[in-house]
mmCIF file of C-alpha atoms in Angstrom:
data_model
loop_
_atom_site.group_PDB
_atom_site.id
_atom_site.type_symbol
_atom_site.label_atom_id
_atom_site.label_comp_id
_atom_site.label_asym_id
_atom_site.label_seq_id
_atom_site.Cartn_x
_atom_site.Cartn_y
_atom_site.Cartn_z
ATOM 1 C CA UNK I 3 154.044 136.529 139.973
ATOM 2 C CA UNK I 4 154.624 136.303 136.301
ATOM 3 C CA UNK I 5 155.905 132.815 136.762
ATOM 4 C CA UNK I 6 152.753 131.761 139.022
ATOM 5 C CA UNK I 7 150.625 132.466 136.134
ATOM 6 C CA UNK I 8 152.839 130.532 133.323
ATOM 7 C CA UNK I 9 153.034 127.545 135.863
ATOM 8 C CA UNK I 10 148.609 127.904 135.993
ATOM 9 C CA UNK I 11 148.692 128.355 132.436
ATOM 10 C CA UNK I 12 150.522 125.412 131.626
ATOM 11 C CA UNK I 13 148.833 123.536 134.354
ATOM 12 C CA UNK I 14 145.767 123.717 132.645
ATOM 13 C CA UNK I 15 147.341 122.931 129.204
ATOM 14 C CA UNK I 16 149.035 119.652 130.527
ATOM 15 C CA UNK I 17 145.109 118.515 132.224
ATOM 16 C CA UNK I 18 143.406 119.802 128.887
ATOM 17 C CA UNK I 19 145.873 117.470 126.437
ATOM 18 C CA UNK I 20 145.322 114.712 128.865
ATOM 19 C CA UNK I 21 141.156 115.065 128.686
ATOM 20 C CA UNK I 22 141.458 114.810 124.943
ATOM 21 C CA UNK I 23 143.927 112.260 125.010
ATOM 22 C CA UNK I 24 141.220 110.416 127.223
ATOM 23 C CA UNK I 25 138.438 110.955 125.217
ATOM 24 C CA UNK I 26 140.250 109.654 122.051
ATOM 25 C CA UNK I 27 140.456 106.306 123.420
ATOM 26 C CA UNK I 28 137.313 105.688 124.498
ATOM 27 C CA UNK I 29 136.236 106.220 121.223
ATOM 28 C CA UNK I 30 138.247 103.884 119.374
ATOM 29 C CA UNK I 31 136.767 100.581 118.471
ATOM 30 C CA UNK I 32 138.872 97.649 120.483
ATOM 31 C CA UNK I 33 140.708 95.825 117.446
ATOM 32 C CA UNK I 34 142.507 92.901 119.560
ATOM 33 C CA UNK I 35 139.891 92.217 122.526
ATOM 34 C CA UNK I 36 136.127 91.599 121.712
ATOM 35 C CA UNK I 37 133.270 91.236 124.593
ATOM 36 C CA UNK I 38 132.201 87.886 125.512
ATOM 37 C CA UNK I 39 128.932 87.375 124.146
ATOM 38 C CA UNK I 40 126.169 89.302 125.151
ATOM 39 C CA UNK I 41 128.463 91.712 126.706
ATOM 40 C CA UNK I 42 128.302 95.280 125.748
ATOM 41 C CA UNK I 43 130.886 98.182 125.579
ATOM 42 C CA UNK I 44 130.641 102.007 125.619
ATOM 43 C CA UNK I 45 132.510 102.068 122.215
ATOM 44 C CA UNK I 46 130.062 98.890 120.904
ATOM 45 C CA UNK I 47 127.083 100.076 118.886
ATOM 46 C CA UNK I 48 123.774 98.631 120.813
ATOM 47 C CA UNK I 49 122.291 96.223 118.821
ATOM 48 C CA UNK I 50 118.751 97.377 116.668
ATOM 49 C CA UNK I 51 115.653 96.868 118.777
ATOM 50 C CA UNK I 52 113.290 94.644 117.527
ATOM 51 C CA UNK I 53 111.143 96.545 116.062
ATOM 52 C CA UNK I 54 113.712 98.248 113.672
ATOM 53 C CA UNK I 55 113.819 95.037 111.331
ATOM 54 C CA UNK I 56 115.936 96.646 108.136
ATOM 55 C CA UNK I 57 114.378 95.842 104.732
ATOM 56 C CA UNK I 58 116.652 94.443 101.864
ATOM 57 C CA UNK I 59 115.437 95.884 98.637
ATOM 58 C CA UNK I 60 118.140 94.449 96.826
ATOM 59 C CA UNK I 61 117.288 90.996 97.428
ATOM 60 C CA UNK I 62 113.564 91.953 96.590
ATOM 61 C CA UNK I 63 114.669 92.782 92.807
ATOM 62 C CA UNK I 64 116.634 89.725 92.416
ATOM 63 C CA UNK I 65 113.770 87.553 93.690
ATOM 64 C CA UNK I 66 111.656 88.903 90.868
ATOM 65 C CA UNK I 67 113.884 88.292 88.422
ATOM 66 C CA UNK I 68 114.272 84.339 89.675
ATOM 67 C CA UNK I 69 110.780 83.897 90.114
ATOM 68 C CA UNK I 70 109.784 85.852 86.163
ATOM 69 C CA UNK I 71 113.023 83.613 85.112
ATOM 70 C CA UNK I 72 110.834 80.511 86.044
ATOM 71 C CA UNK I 73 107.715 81.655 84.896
ATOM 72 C CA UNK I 74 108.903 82.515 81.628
ATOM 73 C CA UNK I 75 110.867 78.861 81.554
ATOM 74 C CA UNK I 76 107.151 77.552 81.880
ATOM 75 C CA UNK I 77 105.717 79.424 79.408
ATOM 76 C CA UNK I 78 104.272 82.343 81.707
ATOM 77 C CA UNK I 79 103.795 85.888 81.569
ATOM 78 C CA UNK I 80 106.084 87.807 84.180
ATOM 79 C CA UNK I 81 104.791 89.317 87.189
ATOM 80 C CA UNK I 82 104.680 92.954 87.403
ATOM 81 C CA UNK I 83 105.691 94.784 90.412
ATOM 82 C CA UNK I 84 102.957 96.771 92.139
ATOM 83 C CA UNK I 85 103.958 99.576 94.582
ATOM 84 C CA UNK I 86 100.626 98.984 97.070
ATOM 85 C CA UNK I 87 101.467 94.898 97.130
ATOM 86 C CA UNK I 88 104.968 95.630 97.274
ATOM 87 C CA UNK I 89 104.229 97.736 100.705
ATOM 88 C CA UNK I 90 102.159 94.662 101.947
ATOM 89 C CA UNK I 91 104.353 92.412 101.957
ATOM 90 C CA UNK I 92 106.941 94.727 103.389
ATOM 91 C CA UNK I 93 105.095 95.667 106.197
ATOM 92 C CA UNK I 94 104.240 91.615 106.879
ATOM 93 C CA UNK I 95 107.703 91.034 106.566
ATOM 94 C CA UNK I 96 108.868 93.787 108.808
ATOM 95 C CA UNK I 97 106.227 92.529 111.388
ATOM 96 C CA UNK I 98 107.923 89.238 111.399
ATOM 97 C CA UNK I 99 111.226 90.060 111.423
ATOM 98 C CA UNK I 100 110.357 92.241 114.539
ATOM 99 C CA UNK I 101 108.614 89.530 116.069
ATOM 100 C CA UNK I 102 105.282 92.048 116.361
ATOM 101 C CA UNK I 103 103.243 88.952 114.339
ATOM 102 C CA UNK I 104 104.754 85.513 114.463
ATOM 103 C CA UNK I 105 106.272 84.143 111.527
ATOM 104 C CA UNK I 106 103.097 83.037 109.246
ATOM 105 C CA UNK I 107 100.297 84.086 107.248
ATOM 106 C CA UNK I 108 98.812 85.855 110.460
ATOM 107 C CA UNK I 109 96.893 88.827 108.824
ATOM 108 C CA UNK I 110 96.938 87.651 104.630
ATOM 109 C CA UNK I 111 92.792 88.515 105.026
ATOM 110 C CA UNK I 112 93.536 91.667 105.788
ATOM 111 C CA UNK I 113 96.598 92.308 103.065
ATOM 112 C CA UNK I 114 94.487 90.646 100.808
ATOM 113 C CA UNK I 115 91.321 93.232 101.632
ATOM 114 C CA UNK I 116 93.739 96.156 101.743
ATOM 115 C CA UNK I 117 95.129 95.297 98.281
ATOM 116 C CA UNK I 118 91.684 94.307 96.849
ATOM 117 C CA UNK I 119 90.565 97.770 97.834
ATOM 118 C CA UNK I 120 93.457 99.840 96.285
ATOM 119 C CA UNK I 121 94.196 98.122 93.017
ATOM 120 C CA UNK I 122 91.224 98.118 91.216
ATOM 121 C CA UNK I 123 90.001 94.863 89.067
ATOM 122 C CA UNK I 124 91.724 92.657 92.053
ATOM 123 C CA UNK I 125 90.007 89.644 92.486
ATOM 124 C CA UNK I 126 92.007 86.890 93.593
ATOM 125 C CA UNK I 127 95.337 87.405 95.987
ATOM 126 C CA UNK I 128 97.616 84.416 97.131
ATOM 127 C CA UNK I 129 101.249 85.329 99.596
ATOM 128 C CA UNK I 130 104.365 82.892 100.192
ATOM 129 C CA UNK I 131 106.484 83.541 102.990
ATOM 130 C CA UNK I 132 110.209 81.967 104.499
ATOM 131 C CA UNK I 133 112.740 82.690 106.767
ATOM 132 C CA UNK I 134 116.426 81.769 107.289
ATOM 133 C CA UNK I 135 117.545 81.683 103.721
ATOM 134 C CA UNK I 136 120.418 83.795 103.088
ATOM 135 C CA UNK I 137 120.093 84.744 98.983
ATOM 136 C CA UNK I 138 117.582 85.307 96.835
ATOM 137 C CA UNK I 139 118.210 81.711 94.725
ATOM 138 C CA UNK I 140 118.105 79.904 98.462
ATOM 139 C CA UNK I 141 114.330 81.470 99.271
ATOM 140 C CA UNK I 142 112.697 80.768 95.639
ATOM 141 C CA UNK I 143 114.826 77.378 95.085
ATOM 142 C CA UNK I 144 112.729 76.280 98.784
ATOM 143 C CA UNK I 145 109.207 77.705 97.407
ATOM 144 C CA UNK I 146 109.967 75.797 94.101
ATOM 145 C CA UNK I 147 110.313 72.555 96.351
ATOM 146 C CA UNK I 148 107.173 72.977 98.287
ATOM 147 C CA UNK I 149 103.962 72.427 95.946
ATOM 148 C CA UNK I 150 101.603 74.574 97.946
ATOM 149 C CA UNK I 151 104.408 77.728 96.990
ATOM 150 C CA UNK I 152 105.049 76.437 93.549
ATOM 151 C CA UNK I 153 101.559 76.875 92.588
ATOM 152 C CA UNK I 154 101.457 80.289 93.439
ATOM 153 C CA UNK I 155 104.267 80.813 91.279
ATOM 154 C CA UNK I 156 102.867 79.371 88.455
ATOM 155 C CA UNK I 157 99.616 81.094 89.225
ATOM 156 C CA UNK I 158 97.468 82.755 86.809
ATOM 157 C CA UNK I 159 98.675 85.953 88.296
ATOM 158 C CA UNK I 160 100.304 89.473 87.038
ATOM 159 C CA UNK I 161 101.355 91.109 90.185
ATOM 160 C CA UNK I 162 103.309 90.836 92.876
ATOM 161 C CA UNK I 163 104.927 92.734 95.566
ATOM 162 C CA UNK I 164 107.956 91.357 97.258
ATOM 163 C CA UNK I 165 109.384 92.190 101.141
ATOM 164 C CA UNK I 166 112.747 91.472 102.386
ATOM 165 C CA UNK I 167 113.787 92.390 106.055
ATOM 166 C CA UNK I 168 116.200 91.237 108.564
ATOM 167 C CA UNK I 169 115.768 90.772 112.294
ATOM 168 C CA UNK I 170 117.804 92.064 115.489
ATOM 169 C CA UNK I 171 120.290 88.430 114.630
ATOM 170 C CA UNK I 172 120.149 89.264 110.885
ATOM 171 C CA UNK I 173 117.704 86.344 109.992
ATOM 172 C CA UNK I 174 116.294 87.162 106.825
ATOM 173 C CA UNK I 175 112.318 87.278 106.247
ATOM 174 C CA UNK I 176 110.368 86.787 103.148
ATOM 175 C CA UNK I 177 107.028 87.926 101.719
ATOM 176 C CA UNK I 178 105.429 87.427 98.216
ATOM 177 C CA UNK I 179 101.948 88.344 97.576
ATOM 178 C CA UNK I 180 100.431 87.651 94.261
ATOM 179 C CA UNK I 181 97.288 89.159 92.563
ATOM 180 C CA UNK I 182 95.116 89.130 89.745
#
């Protein structure tokens, strides 16, 4: 009898290492085959819904510093970042990148009202916007090219507000709102 409970014991030992041993594997990433595309695996992370665009504030700063880099080469007081503008353009930027407003100026009466109202002495409001640029040089060097951007640029503004966010295929979206 003692030896039918070892032999139980270590039954359920041997099934217990091979559960774990199991469940190990499936957890590792695979390293030498990937899915075809659009294929999905347990292990695989789902890709971010749409409506999770994730913002860059990194390349928000160094936009800033391009476009006061150009003012100031033109003889122009730098633009001041302003928290309410700021979450503006953000949120027009997430929109887009989410594909919740189409890629556009779809809205800029109402960002412009909404900033109007919170910043007080706000009386004129302008907003440049770009996708599929992949660094902060790449975005301003485009609105540079185009005249209609350029002159907001160079406008007699003093703040600004800058969003960054990438979609579900990491397409990067772009928002600058001006005001003065």
């Amino acid at each position: 009898m003692h030896r039918g409970i070892s032999y139980t014991v270590l039954l359920y030992i041997s099934t217990f290492i091979i559960a774990i041993s199991s469940c190990s594997s499936s957890k590792k990433s695979p390293s030498s085959s990937k899915p075809a595309s659009g294929s999905t695996t347990a292990s695989k992370p789902a890709l971010p819904k749409p409506s999770s665009a994730t913002l860059a504030p990194g390349l928000e700063d160094q936009i800033l510093a391009l476009i006061n880099q150009h003012r100031k080469s033109k003889g122009l007081a730098a633009l001041e970042n302003n928290p309410v503008i700021e979450a503006e353009a953000r949120r027009h930027t997430v929109a887009m990148a989410s594909h919740r407003s189409p890629f556009g100026h779809d809205g800029f009466s109402y960002r412009s009202k909404v900033i109007t109202s919170r910043i007080q002495g706000i009386t004129a409001t302008a907003e440049n916007v770009a996708y599929g640029s992949q660094t902060a040089q790449e975005v301003v060097n485009g609105w540079l090219k185009s005249p209609g951007h350029k002159k907001n640029i160079e406008g007699k503004f003093r703040l600004t507000g800058i969003g960054v966010a990438r979609d579900e295929k990491s397409v990067l979206y772009f928002t600058q709102i001006f005001a003065n």
